[in-house]
DNA sequence: GCGGACTGCTTACCT
DNA sequence: ACAGGTAAGCAGTCCGCG
């Protein structure tokens, strides 16, 4: 009995076949060949190639006439499913597909841009990252849902750099650290005093040793290894003339690099962290603090060379910690990525580098293949630009009743958009179908097929049903068991994927793009939330606020929390009776008090004193810490104690501290992301000016980097006074008082009906009770 | 020439 | 490099005033 796991798929160019890398072993599949479709008869293709591209004939394995279902749109905009006859062009090698795209001269070509290994996983029934019995058989059988026990290692490199960006043909690799279960190691060719240090002779030996260690592992975690560690290692090895006995493939994927090692899973945590966490900065230190609350040893790139020269053991410790924490972050994210890999049916290496829209697309490609549908082509650049200019209306947001409210209940629609898609069968292949015209109800100018379930509703239904099953199971089992956490990861990944489908439909680069579908979905969403608000008001609720799929309500004259909840549940029963199947309005939470400032900006406190904050400055990274801290404390005073005097005192004390210079530099930094190439900016803005300064001084800067700066004193525009924290020798007291600390707290106080002027005369002792007579 | 009102660009949040 | 809705800051321009 053999139990095994598929961890990677690669096309081996020497062997000219698919390699299925298993946890233990390798399967070669010589039978699967690359292919695509052409809308032209076999004979025409043959004639055309004979005449124009004789050399390409050799690359063709075979030509086959096949039928695929596709959507046919007539001049009146009605759609129907037709059986399209196409030629399947099967070629010898993956590289032949791009060459044979010349056949588009004869007719539309389809599915010509699906990478071969991905194609393999779409067409074949084998799931990565799951234990199989008899994996090599067609009758392979899944055994358990555990995360495969892979030999995992984290690695990190330190490189010499003198202020500027390190260059491979100048700056050497100094040390390389590893962490794995049972291995703590820092390689270097300088003798540091440290227990984990392994001394090697020189840099060449260091590189050889690194590769030798990496070869032993299935799973490699890095932090920015795609763009830095691996490319640098490879370039440096080349420069030094070291032969690396490991196939490290660096390729370009859009703006970024990818570092792939066949048969291994390289997980670069940096892109995952960027996608998943919302932080001010994304250094490993910041991630550690966010995830584990641990303050990791920080050195700063500019000091590495100094510590190296001084043979400071702290460099070894720092380097080791990089590997160690990379490993921990890796363990943290692995299960979720494994679940994505299984659901999307692509390798973990690929899935880790996919955006949610790409995952949706591969999921759809698989279903469409199974149903014998032809996948729509990706849009041309012109089509993409046309789509970019298409606008439509989104969710409904109700203007909140500003101020403090007590006894608040929130309710929301469980997965509003997915449930609308399923309930109304909204899909590019069901919209405005010929077969149901006049029969199927017209919604916002469109109707949807009643005879056949659409691709997207079908995929969503499967995802949601699977998630329901899991949630049912979760209720029955012990929260602390490993089984529980596995299922929890699975249901989380299912939720992410289900929620990405609506956005995908409106994404201009999507194959299954349909602005019309997206438009109907939001239309129905607006209808449901507005109807719910109306019904709620009719029922006796005061609707404080609503946004897209949820609402906050109170009820005047209510005596207790229990009474409110009772009324809420009764309301929910009534509403849910009227809603379509698959749709449900749910109780979300009870809050003893809440402060609503504007649309998208409010704060709530529950019975346990837990404070929830949405949209306010204090949850935004582009406000200084001092401004955020002050707002948080003011809010706390108001929500917990209802004490306005206390709030005023906090503000006055902060201003005093700012005037007296009693503020940490850290607390003055404002973080702003660079979202495009510096030359693309049309206006002068503080973060852009600082970015220009960094570039002028030979610094490295990428799109997506977050810049921190402090506003220094002077009378010129703010942009000209923004300095990097390390360069800032003073700060503009008045700017921090008038433009940072005060506006956020004033907005809160004004929501309570306290004017700026009143705030300034802080003498009167007062509480919220005075204002609202609670 | 001055200062407030307004606009466009930009960011980061909410759902 | 999934969507639209939203608040808000900064820089620059407009506009009325006199």
Short mmCIF file of C-alpha atoms in Angstrom, two decimals, chain A residues 245-663:
data_model
loop_
_atom_site.label_atom_id
_atom_site.label_comp_id
_atom_site.label_asym_id
_atom_site.label_seq_id
_atom_site.Cartn_x
_atom_site.Cartn_y
_atom_site.Cartn_z
CA UNK A 245 23.81 21.57 -9.13
CA UNK A 246 20.23 22.76 -8.64
CA UNK A 247 17.79 23.95 -11.30
CA UNK A 248 16.81 27.40 -10.03
CA UNK A 249 14.66 29.04 -12.68
CA UNK A 250 14.23 32.77 -12.42
CA UNK A 251 11.50 34.01 -14.70
CA UNK A 252 9.68 37.25 -15.20
CA UNK A 253 6.00 37.35 -14.34
CA UNK A 254 4.76 40.85 -15.11
CA UNK A 255 6.58 43.34 -12.94
CA UNK A 256 7.96 40.74 -10.56
CA UNK A 257 10.33 37.83 -10.73
CA UNK A 258 9.50 34.24 -9.79
CA UNK A 259 12.06 31.81 -8.50
CA UNK A 260 11.08 28.25 -9.22
CA UNK A 261 12.87 25.02 -8.42
CA UNK A 262 11.26 22.02 -10.14
CA UNK A 263 10.04 19.42 -7.68
CA UNK A 264 10.21 21.79 -4.76
CA UNK A 265 7.73 24.24 -3.34
CA UNK A 266 9.26 27.65 -2.97
CA UNK A 267 6.88 29.77 -0.92
CA UNK A 268 7.82 33.42 -0.91
CA UNK A 269 5.94 34.87 2.03
CA UNK A 270 6.33 38.49 1.04
CA UNK A 271 3.63 38.52 -1.68
CA UNK A 272 1.33 36.47 0.54
CA UNK A 273 1.75 38.88 3.42
CA UNK A 274 1.19 41.84 1.09
CA UNK A 275 -2.09 40.34 -0.06
CA UNK A 276 -3.34 39.09 3.27
CA UNK A 277 -2.27 41.54 5.97
CA UNK A 278 -2.93 45.24 6.07
CA UNK A 279 0.09 46.86 7.68
CA UNK A 280 1.86 50.20 7.62
CA UNK A 281 5.13 48.56 6.64
CA UNK A 282 5.94 45.10 5.35
CA UNK A 283 9.36 44.29 6.72
CA UNK A 284 9.62 40.87 8.32
CA UNK A 285 9.84 42.68 11.67
CA UNK A 286 6.44 44.28 11.14
CA UNK A 287 4.88 41.00 10.09
CA UNK A 288 6.24 39.22 13.20
CA UNK A 289 4.84 41.86 15.43
CA UNK A 290 1.44 41.67 13.75
CA UNK A 291 1.18 37.87 13.76
CA UNK A 292 3.01 36.85 16.93
CA UNK A 293 3.38 40.06 18.91
CA UNK A 294 7.13 39.49 18.88
CA UNK A 295 9.68 42.28 18.56
CA UNK A 296 12.29 40.74 16.33
CA UNK A 297 15.89 41.93 16.42
CA UNK A 298 16.23 44.76 13.88
CA UNK A 299 19.46 45.80 12.24
CA UNK A 300 18.67 47.88 9.16
CA UNK A 301 20.31 47.30 5.81
CA UNK A 302 22.77 50.11 6.10
CA UNK A 303 24.30 48.59 9.24
CA UNK A 304 24.94 45.13 7.87
CA UNK A 305 28.31 46.06 6.38
CA UNK A 306 29.35 47.79 9.57
CA UNK A 307 28.50 44.80 11.78
CA UNK A 308 30.28 42.58 9.29
CA UNK A 309 33.47 44.59 9.49
CA UNK A 310 33.29 44.71 13.26
CA UNK A 311 32.61 40.98 13.42
CA UNK A 312 29.63 41.71 15.62
CA UNK A 313 27.82 38.53 16.63
CA UNK A 314 24.55 40.47 16.45
CA UNK A 315 24.71 40.13 12.69
CA UNK A 316 24.62 36.35 13.04
CA UNK A 317 21.75 36.56 15.48
CA UNK A 318 19.85 38.93 13.18
CA UNK A 319 20.45 36.72 10.18
CA UNK A 320 19.32 33.66 12.06
CA UNK A 321 16.18 35.35 13.31
CA UNK A 322 15.28 36.24 9.73
CA UNK A 323 15.28 32.57 8.82
CA UNK A 324 13.57 31.52 12.03
CA UNK A 325 10.71 34.00 11.72
CA UNK A 326 10.36 33.38 8.02
CA UNK A 327 9.77 29.76 8.98
CA UNK A 328 7.14 30.72 11.55
CA UNK A 329 5.33 32.98 9.09
CA UNK A 330 5.53 30.15 6.58
CA UNK A 331 3.94 27.66 8.96
CA UNK A 332 1.26 30.23 9.65
CA UNK A 333 0.23 30.62 6.02
CA UNK A 334 0.91 27.14 4.65
CA UNK A 335 -2.42 25.49 5.52
CA UNK A 336 -4.45 28.16 3.76
CA UNK A 337 -2.29 27.97 0.65
CA UNK A 338 -2.56 24.18 0.68
CA UNK A 339 -6.36 24.51 0.72
CA UNK A 340 -6.28 26.94 -2.19
CA UNK A 341 -4.04 24.56 -4.06
CA UNK A 342 -6.54 21.73 -3.61
CA UNK A 343 -9.65 23.71 -4.45
CA UNK A 344 -8.22 25.53 -7.45
CA UNK A 345 -6.35 22.40 -8.46
CA UNK A 346 -3.06 24.07 -9.19
CA UNK A 347 0.35 23.52 -7.62
CA UNK A 348 1.11 25.30 -4.33
CA UNK A 349 3.97 27.18 -6.00
CA UNK A 350 1.57 28.66 -8.54
CA UNK A 351 -1.31 29.26 -6.16
CA UNK A 352 0.95 31.17 -3.75
CA UNK A 353 1.66 33.62 -6.53
CA UNK A 354 -1.90 33.98 -7.79
CA UNK A 355 -4.25 36.84 -7.08
CA UNK A 356 -7.80 35.91 -6.14
CA UNK A 357 -9.02 36.70 -9.66
CA UNK A 358 -6.47 34.29 -11.10
CA UNK A 359 -7.63 31.60 -8.70
CA UNK A 360 -11.22 32.18 -9.74
CA UNK A 361 -10.19 31.96 -13.37
CA UNK A 362 -8.40 28.63 -12.96
CA UNK A 363 -11.35 27.28 -11.02
CA UNK A 364 -13.66 28.33 -13.87
CA UNK A 365 -11.31 26.91 -16.49
CA UNK A 366 -11.50 23.55 -14.78
CA UNK A 367 -15.29 23.53 -14.61
CA UNK A 368 -15.64 24.76 -18.12
CA UNK A 369 -13.32 21.99 -19.34
CA UNK A 370 -15.36 19.38 -17.49
CA UNK A 371 -18.58 20.62 -19.03
CA UNK A 372 -16.99 20.60 -22.47
CA UNK A 373 -17.26 24.38 -22.75
CA UNK A 374 -14.81 26.45 -24.68
CA UNK A 375 -13.16 29.06 -22.44
CA UNK A 376 -13.53 32.64 -23.66
CA UNK A 377 -10.28 34.32 -24.63
CA UNK A 378 -8.57 36.89 -22.50
CA UNK A 379 -9.29 40.42 -23.77
CA UNK A 380 -6.96 42.13 -26.20
CA UNK A 381 -5.34 45.33 -24.98
CA UNK A 382 -7.94 47.38 -26.90
CA UNK A 383 -10.78 45.38 -25.44
CA UNK A 384 -9.23 45.77 -21.99
CA UNK A 385 -9.14 49.56 -22.40
CA UNK A 386 -12.72 49.58 -23.60
CA UNK A 387 -13.75 47.60 -20.54
CA UNK A 388 -11.82 49.95 -18.25
CA UNK A 389 -14.09 52.76 -19.35
CA UNK A 390 -17.29 50.89 -18.53
CA UNK A 391 -18.86 52.07 -15.32
CA UNK A 392 -21.75 50.78 -13.32
CA UNK A 393 -23.38 51.39 -9.97
CA UNK A 394 -22.25 49.48 -6.89
CA UNK A 395 -23.64 48.96 -3.39
CA UNK A 396 -26.00 51.26 -1.53
CA UNK A 397 -24.73 53.27 1.45
CA UNK A 398 -27.19 55.00 3.76
CA UNK A 399 -26.21 58.31 5.34
CA UNK A 400 -25.78 57.48 9.04
CA UNK A 401 -27.65 59.18 11.85
CA UNK A 402 -24.61 60.95 13.29
CA UNK A 403 -23.73 60.72 16.95
CA UNK A 404 -23.85 58.25 19.84
CA UNK A 405 -26.44 55.48 19.94
CA UNK A 406 -27.11 52.90 22.65
CA UNK A 407 -28.32 49.30 22.29
CA UNK A 408 -27.39 48.61 18.72
CA UNK A 409 -28.01 45.47 16.73
CA UNK A 410 -26.30 44.69 13.47
CA UNK A 411 -27.67 42.33 10.84
CA UNK A 412 -26.24 41.35 7.51
CA UNK A 413 -26.88 39.22 4.47
CA UNK A 414 -24.84 36.05 4.51
CA UNK A 415 -22.65 36.24 1.36
CA UNK A 416 -24.98 38.68 -0.35
CA UNK A 417 -23.49 38.69 -3.85
CA UNK A 418 -22.77 34.95 -4.08
CA UNK A 419 -26.27 34.16 -2.90
CA UNK A 420 -27.76 36.58 -5.43
CA UNK A 421 -25.73 34.95 -8.21
CA UNK A 422 -27.00 31.51 -7.24
CA UNK A 423 -30.60 32.54 -6.62
CA UNK A 424 -30.94 34.39 -9.92
CA UNK A 425 -28.61 32.14 -11.92
CA UNK A 426 -26.49 35.10 -12.98
CA UNK A 427 -23.69 34.13 -15.35
CA UNK A 428 -22.21 35.23 -18.70
CA UNK A 429 -23.61 32.00 -20.18
CA UNK A 430 -27.17 32.46 -18.88
CA UNK A 431 -27.75 36.18 -19.41
CA UNK A 432 -30.33 37.21 -22.02
CA UNK A 433 -30.74 33.70 -23.32
CA UNK A 434 -32.86 33.16 -26.41
CA UNK A 435 -34.66 30.24 -24.78
CA UNK A 436 -36.17 32.14 -21.83
CA UNK A 437 -36.98 35.52 -23.38
CA UNK A 438 -40.30 36.81 -22.13
CA UNK A 439 -40.51 33.87 -19.77
CA UNK A 440 -37.80 34.65 -17.28
CA UNK A 441 -38.36 37.75 -15.13
CA UNK A 442 -36.59 40.86 -16.40
CA UNK A 443 -34.20 42.42 -13.89
CA UNK A 444 -32.57 45.77 -14.62
CA UNK A 445 -32.98 45.13 -18.35
CA UNK A 446 -31.77 41.53 -18.38
CA UNK A 447 -33.05 38.02 -17.76
CA UNK A 448 -31.37 34.74 -16.93
CA UNK A 449 -31.84 31.21 -18.18
CA UNK A 450 -34.30 29.00 -16.30
CA UNK A 451 -33.41 25.81 -18.11
CA UNK A 452 -29.72 25.41 -17.44
CA UNK A 453 -27.59 26.40 -14.48
CA UNK A 454 -24.78 28.81 -15.42
CA UNK A 455 -21.08 28.20 -14.97
CA UNK A 456 -20.54 30.73 -12.21
CA UNK A 457 -23.65 29.83 -10.19
CA UNK A 458 -22.62 26.19 -10.48
CA UNK A 459 -19.08 26.79 -9.21
CA UNK A 460 -20.37 29.03 -6.44
CA UNK A 461 -23.01 26.52 -5.44
CA UNK A 462 -20.38 23.82 -5.08
CA UNK A 463 -18.11 26.11 -3.04
CA UNK A 464 -20.91 27.22 -0.77
CA UNK A 465 -22.41 23.76 -0.25
CA UNK A 466 -18.96 22.41 0.62
CA UNK A 467 -18.50 25.26 3.06
CA UNK A 468 -21.89 24.59 4.67
CA UNK A 469 -20.96 20.95 5.15
CA UNK A 470 -17.70 21.92 6.79
CA UNK A 471 -19.35 24.44 9.06
CA UNK A 472 -21.79 21.75 10.15
CA UNK A 473 -18.92 19.42 10.96
CA UNK A 474 -17.06 22.14 12.81
CA UNK A 475 -19.95 22.52 15.23
CA UNK A 476 -19.61 18.90 16.23
CA UNK A 477 -15.89 18.64 16.84
CA UNK A 478 -13.43 19.87 19.44
CA UNK A 479 -12.18 23.39 18.69
CA UNK A 480 -8.65 22.50 19.71
CA UNK A 481 -8.24 19.40 17.61
CA UNK A 482 -6.02 19.49 14.56
CA UNK A 483 -8.97 18.25 12.52
CA UNK A 484 -10.89 21.38 13.50
CA UNK A 485 -8.20 23.77 12.38
CA UNK A 486 -7.81 21.97 9.04
CA UNK A 487 -11.52 22.25 8.32
CA UNK A 488 -11.47 25.83 9.47
CA UNK A 489 -8.72 26.65 6.97
CA UNK A 490 -10.72 24.93 4.29
CA UNK A 491 -13.90 26.86 4.96
CA UNK A 492 -11.94 30.12 5.06
CA UNK A 493 -10.39 29.46 1.67
CA UNK A 494 -13.80 28.51 0.25
CA UNK A 495 -15.20 31.78 1.54
CA UNK A 496 -12.41 33.81 -0.05
CA UNK A 497 -12.98 32.12 -3.38
CA UNK A 498 -16.77 32.45 -3.25
CA UNK A 499 -16.50 36.14 -2.45
CA UNK A 500 -14.12 36.78 -5.33
CA UNK A 501 -16.52 35.78 -8.10
CA UNK A 502 -18.53 38.99 -8.25
CA UNK A 503 -15.36 41.11 -8.51
CA UNK A 504 -14.03 38.75 -11.13
CA UNK A 505 -17.06 39.32 -13.38
CA UNK A 506 -16.32 43.05 -13.43
CA UNK A 507 -12.55 42.69 -13.71
CA UNK A 508 -11.56 44.04 -17.15
CA UNK A 509 -8.93 41.34 -17.74
CA UNK A 510 -11.25 38.44 -16.94
CA UNK A 511 -12.05 35.77 -19.52
CA UNK A 512 -15.61 35.55 -18.20
CA UNK A 513 -16.01 39.33 -17.94
CA UNK A 514 -19.57 40.58 -17.88
CA UNK A 515 -20.31 44.09 -16.78
CA UNK A 516 -24.01 43.34 -17.32
CA UNK A 517 -23.93 40.48 -14.83
CA UNK A 518 -22.04 42.56 -12.27
CA UNK A 519 -24.51 45.39 -12.77
CA UNK A 520 -27.53 43.17 -12.16
CA UNK A 521 -25.88 41.72 -9.06
CA UNK A 522 -25.32 45.12 -7.46
CA UNK A 523 -28.76 46.24 -8.56
CA UNK A 524 -30.34 43.34 -6.71
CA UNK A 525 -28.03 43.96 -3.76
CA UNK A 526 -29.22 47.55 -3.53
CA UNK A 527 -32.81 46.40 -3.83
CA UNK A 528 -32.46 43.88 -0.99
CA UNK A 529 -30.74 46.22 1.47
CA UNK A 530 -33.15 49.05 0.72
CA UNK A 531 -36.17 46.76 1.13
CA UNK A 532 -34.69 45.52 4.39
CA UNK A 533 -34.26 49.08 5.65
CA UNK A 534 -37.87 49.85 4.73
CA UNK A 535 -39.20 46.71 6.36
CA UNK A 536 -37.04 47.37 9.41
CA UNK A 537 -38.45 50.84 9.81
CA UNK A 538 -41.97 49.58 9.33
CA UNK A 539 -41.28 47.00 12.01
CA UNK A 540 -40.25 49.74 14.44
CA UNK A 541 -36.48 49.87 14.18
CA UNK A 542 -34.52 53.06 13.88
CA UNK A 543 -32.01 52.31 11.12
CA UNK A 544 -28.82 54.13 12.08
CA UNK A 545 -26.69 53.11 9.14
CA UNK A 546 -26.46 50.63 6.27
CA UNK A 547 -23.73 49.72 3.81
CA UNK A 548 -24.17 47.30 0.89
CA UNK A 549 -25.22 44.15 2.72
CA UNK A 550 -25.65 45.03 6.36
CA UNK A 551 -27.38 47.47 8.68
CA UNK A 552 -27.22 48.84 12.22
CA UNK A 553 -30.45 49.44 14.08
CA UNK A 554 -31.82 50.45 17.48
CA UNK A 555 -35.34 50.68 18.80
CA UNK A 556 -36.74 53.57 20.78
CA UNK A 557 -38.43 52.75 24.06
CA UNK A 558 -36.81 49.38 24.39
CA UNK A 559 -36.28 48.29 28.00
CA UNK A 560 -33.57 45.66 27.80
CA UNK A 561 -31.07 43.98 25.57
CA UNK A 562 -33.17 40.82 25.74
CA UNK A 563 -36.24 42.59 24.46
CA UNK A 564 -34.26 44.08 21.59
CA UNK A 565 -32.81 40.73 20.62
CA UNK A 566 -36.22 39.10 20.77
CA UNK A 567 -37.65 41.70 18.43
CA UNK A 568 -34.62 41.33 16.17
CA UNK A 569 -35.05 37.58 15.83
CA UNK A 570 -38.72 37.97 15.14
CA UNK A 571 -37.92 40.49 12.42
CA UNK A 572 -35.31 38.17 10.92
CA UNK A 573 -37.81 35.29 10.77
CA UNK A 574 -40.28 37.52 8.97
CA UNK A 575 -37.77 38.89 6.49
CA UNK A 576 -36.21 35.53 5.74
CA UNK A 577 -39.61 34.03 4.92
CA UNK A 578 -39.88 36.54 2.08
CA UNK A 579 -36.34 36.15 0.74
CA UNK A 580 -35.42 33.78 -2.09
CA UNK A 581 -33.99 30.41 -1.16
CA UNK A 582 -30.20 30.62 -0.65
CA UNK A 583 -30.53 34.14 0.70
CA UNK A 584 -30.58 34.97 4.37
CA UNK A 585 -30.40 38.00 6.61
CA UNK A 586 -28.48 37.12 9.76
CA UNK A 587 -27.98 38.49 13.24
CA UNK A 588 -24.42 39.78 13.36
CA UNK A 589 -23.95 41.34 16.78
CA UNK A 590 -25.18 43.38 19.69
CA UNK A 591 -23.37 46.52 20.80
CA UNK A 592 -24.03 48.50 23.91
CA UNK A 593 -22.93 51.76 22.33
CA UNK A 594 -21.78 53.12 18.99
CA UNK A 595 -20.58 56.36 17.49
CA UNK A 596 -21.40 57.07 13.86
CA UNK A 597 -19.40 59.87 12.27
CA UNK A 598 -19.97 59.67 8.51
CA UNK A 599 -20.51 56.99 5.87
CA UNK A 600 -17.77 54.34 6.29
CA UNK A 601 -16.60 55.87 9.58
CA UNK A 602 -17.89 54.60 12.88
CA UNK A 603 -16.97 52.89 16.14
CA UNK A 604 -18.78 50.36 18.31
CA UNK A 605 -18.31 48.81 21.71
CA UNK A 606 -19.77 45.46 22.66
CA UNK A 607 -20.74 44.08 26.05
CA UNK A 608 -17.26 42.78 26.75
CA UNK A 609 -15.77 46.19 26.16
CA UNK A 610 -14.37 45.20 22.82
CA UNK A 611 -14.11 48.18 20.51
CA UNK A 612 -14.64 47.86 16.78
CA UNK A 613 -13.51 50.71 14.58
CA UNK A 614 -14.27 51.20 10.92
CA UNK A 615 -12.78 53.74 8.58
CA UNK A 616 -11.78 56.31 11.20
CA UNK A 617 -8.35 57.88 10.85
CA UNK A 618 -6.98 55.64 13.56
CA UNK A 619 -7.27 52.60 11.31
CA UNK A 620 -5.54 54.31 8.40
CA UNK A 621 -1.82 54.10 7.83
CA UNK A 622 -1.57 57.54 6.27
CA UNK A 623 -2.06 59.30 9.60
CA UNK A 624 0.72 59.75 12.15
CA UNK A 625 0.69 57.60 15.23
CA UNK A 626 0.22 60.62 17.47
CA UNK A 627 -2.96 61.55 15.62
CA UNK A 628 -4.23 57.98 15.75
CA UNK A 629 -3.34 57.48 19.41
CA UNK A 630 -5.16 60.63 20.40
CA UNK A 631 -8.24 59.69 18.44
CA UNK A 632 -8.22 56.20 19.93
CA UNK A 633 -8.02 57.52 23.48
CA UNK A 634 -10.73 60.09 22.90
CA UNK A 635 -12.96 57.42 21.45
CA UNK A 636 -12.26 55.10 24.35
CA UNK A 637 -13.19 57.79 26.83
CA UNK A 638 -16.43 58.42 24.98
CA UNK A 639 -17.44 54.82 24.31
CA UNK A 640 -16.36 53.27 27.61
CA UNK A 641 -17.05 56.05 30.02
CA UNK A 642 -19.19 58.51 28.10
CA UNK A 643 -16.86 61.13 29.51
CA UNK A 644 -16.46 64.25 27.39
CA UNK A 645 -14.28 66.06 29.91
CA UNK A 646 -11.81 63.21 29.78
CA UNK A 647 -11.79 63.38 25.99
CA UNK A 648 -11.05 67.06 26.09
CA UNK A 649 -8.22 66.55 28.57
CA UNK A 650 -6.61 63.96 26.32
CA UNK A 651 -6.60 66.41 23.44
CA UNK A 652 -5.20 69.23 25.56
CA UNK A 653 -2.44 67.03 26.97
CA UNK A 654 -1.40 65.81 23.55
CA UNK A 655 -1.15 69.35 22.23
CA UNK A 656 0.92 70.25 25.27
CA UNK A 657 3.24 67.29 24.63
CA UNK A 658 3.64 68.27 21.00
CA UNK A 659 4.50 71.86 21.94
CA UNK A 660 7.05 70.71 24.50
CA UNK A 661 8.62 68.19 22.15
CA UNK A 662 7.68 65.25 24.36
CA UNK A 663 6.76 63.04 21.43
#
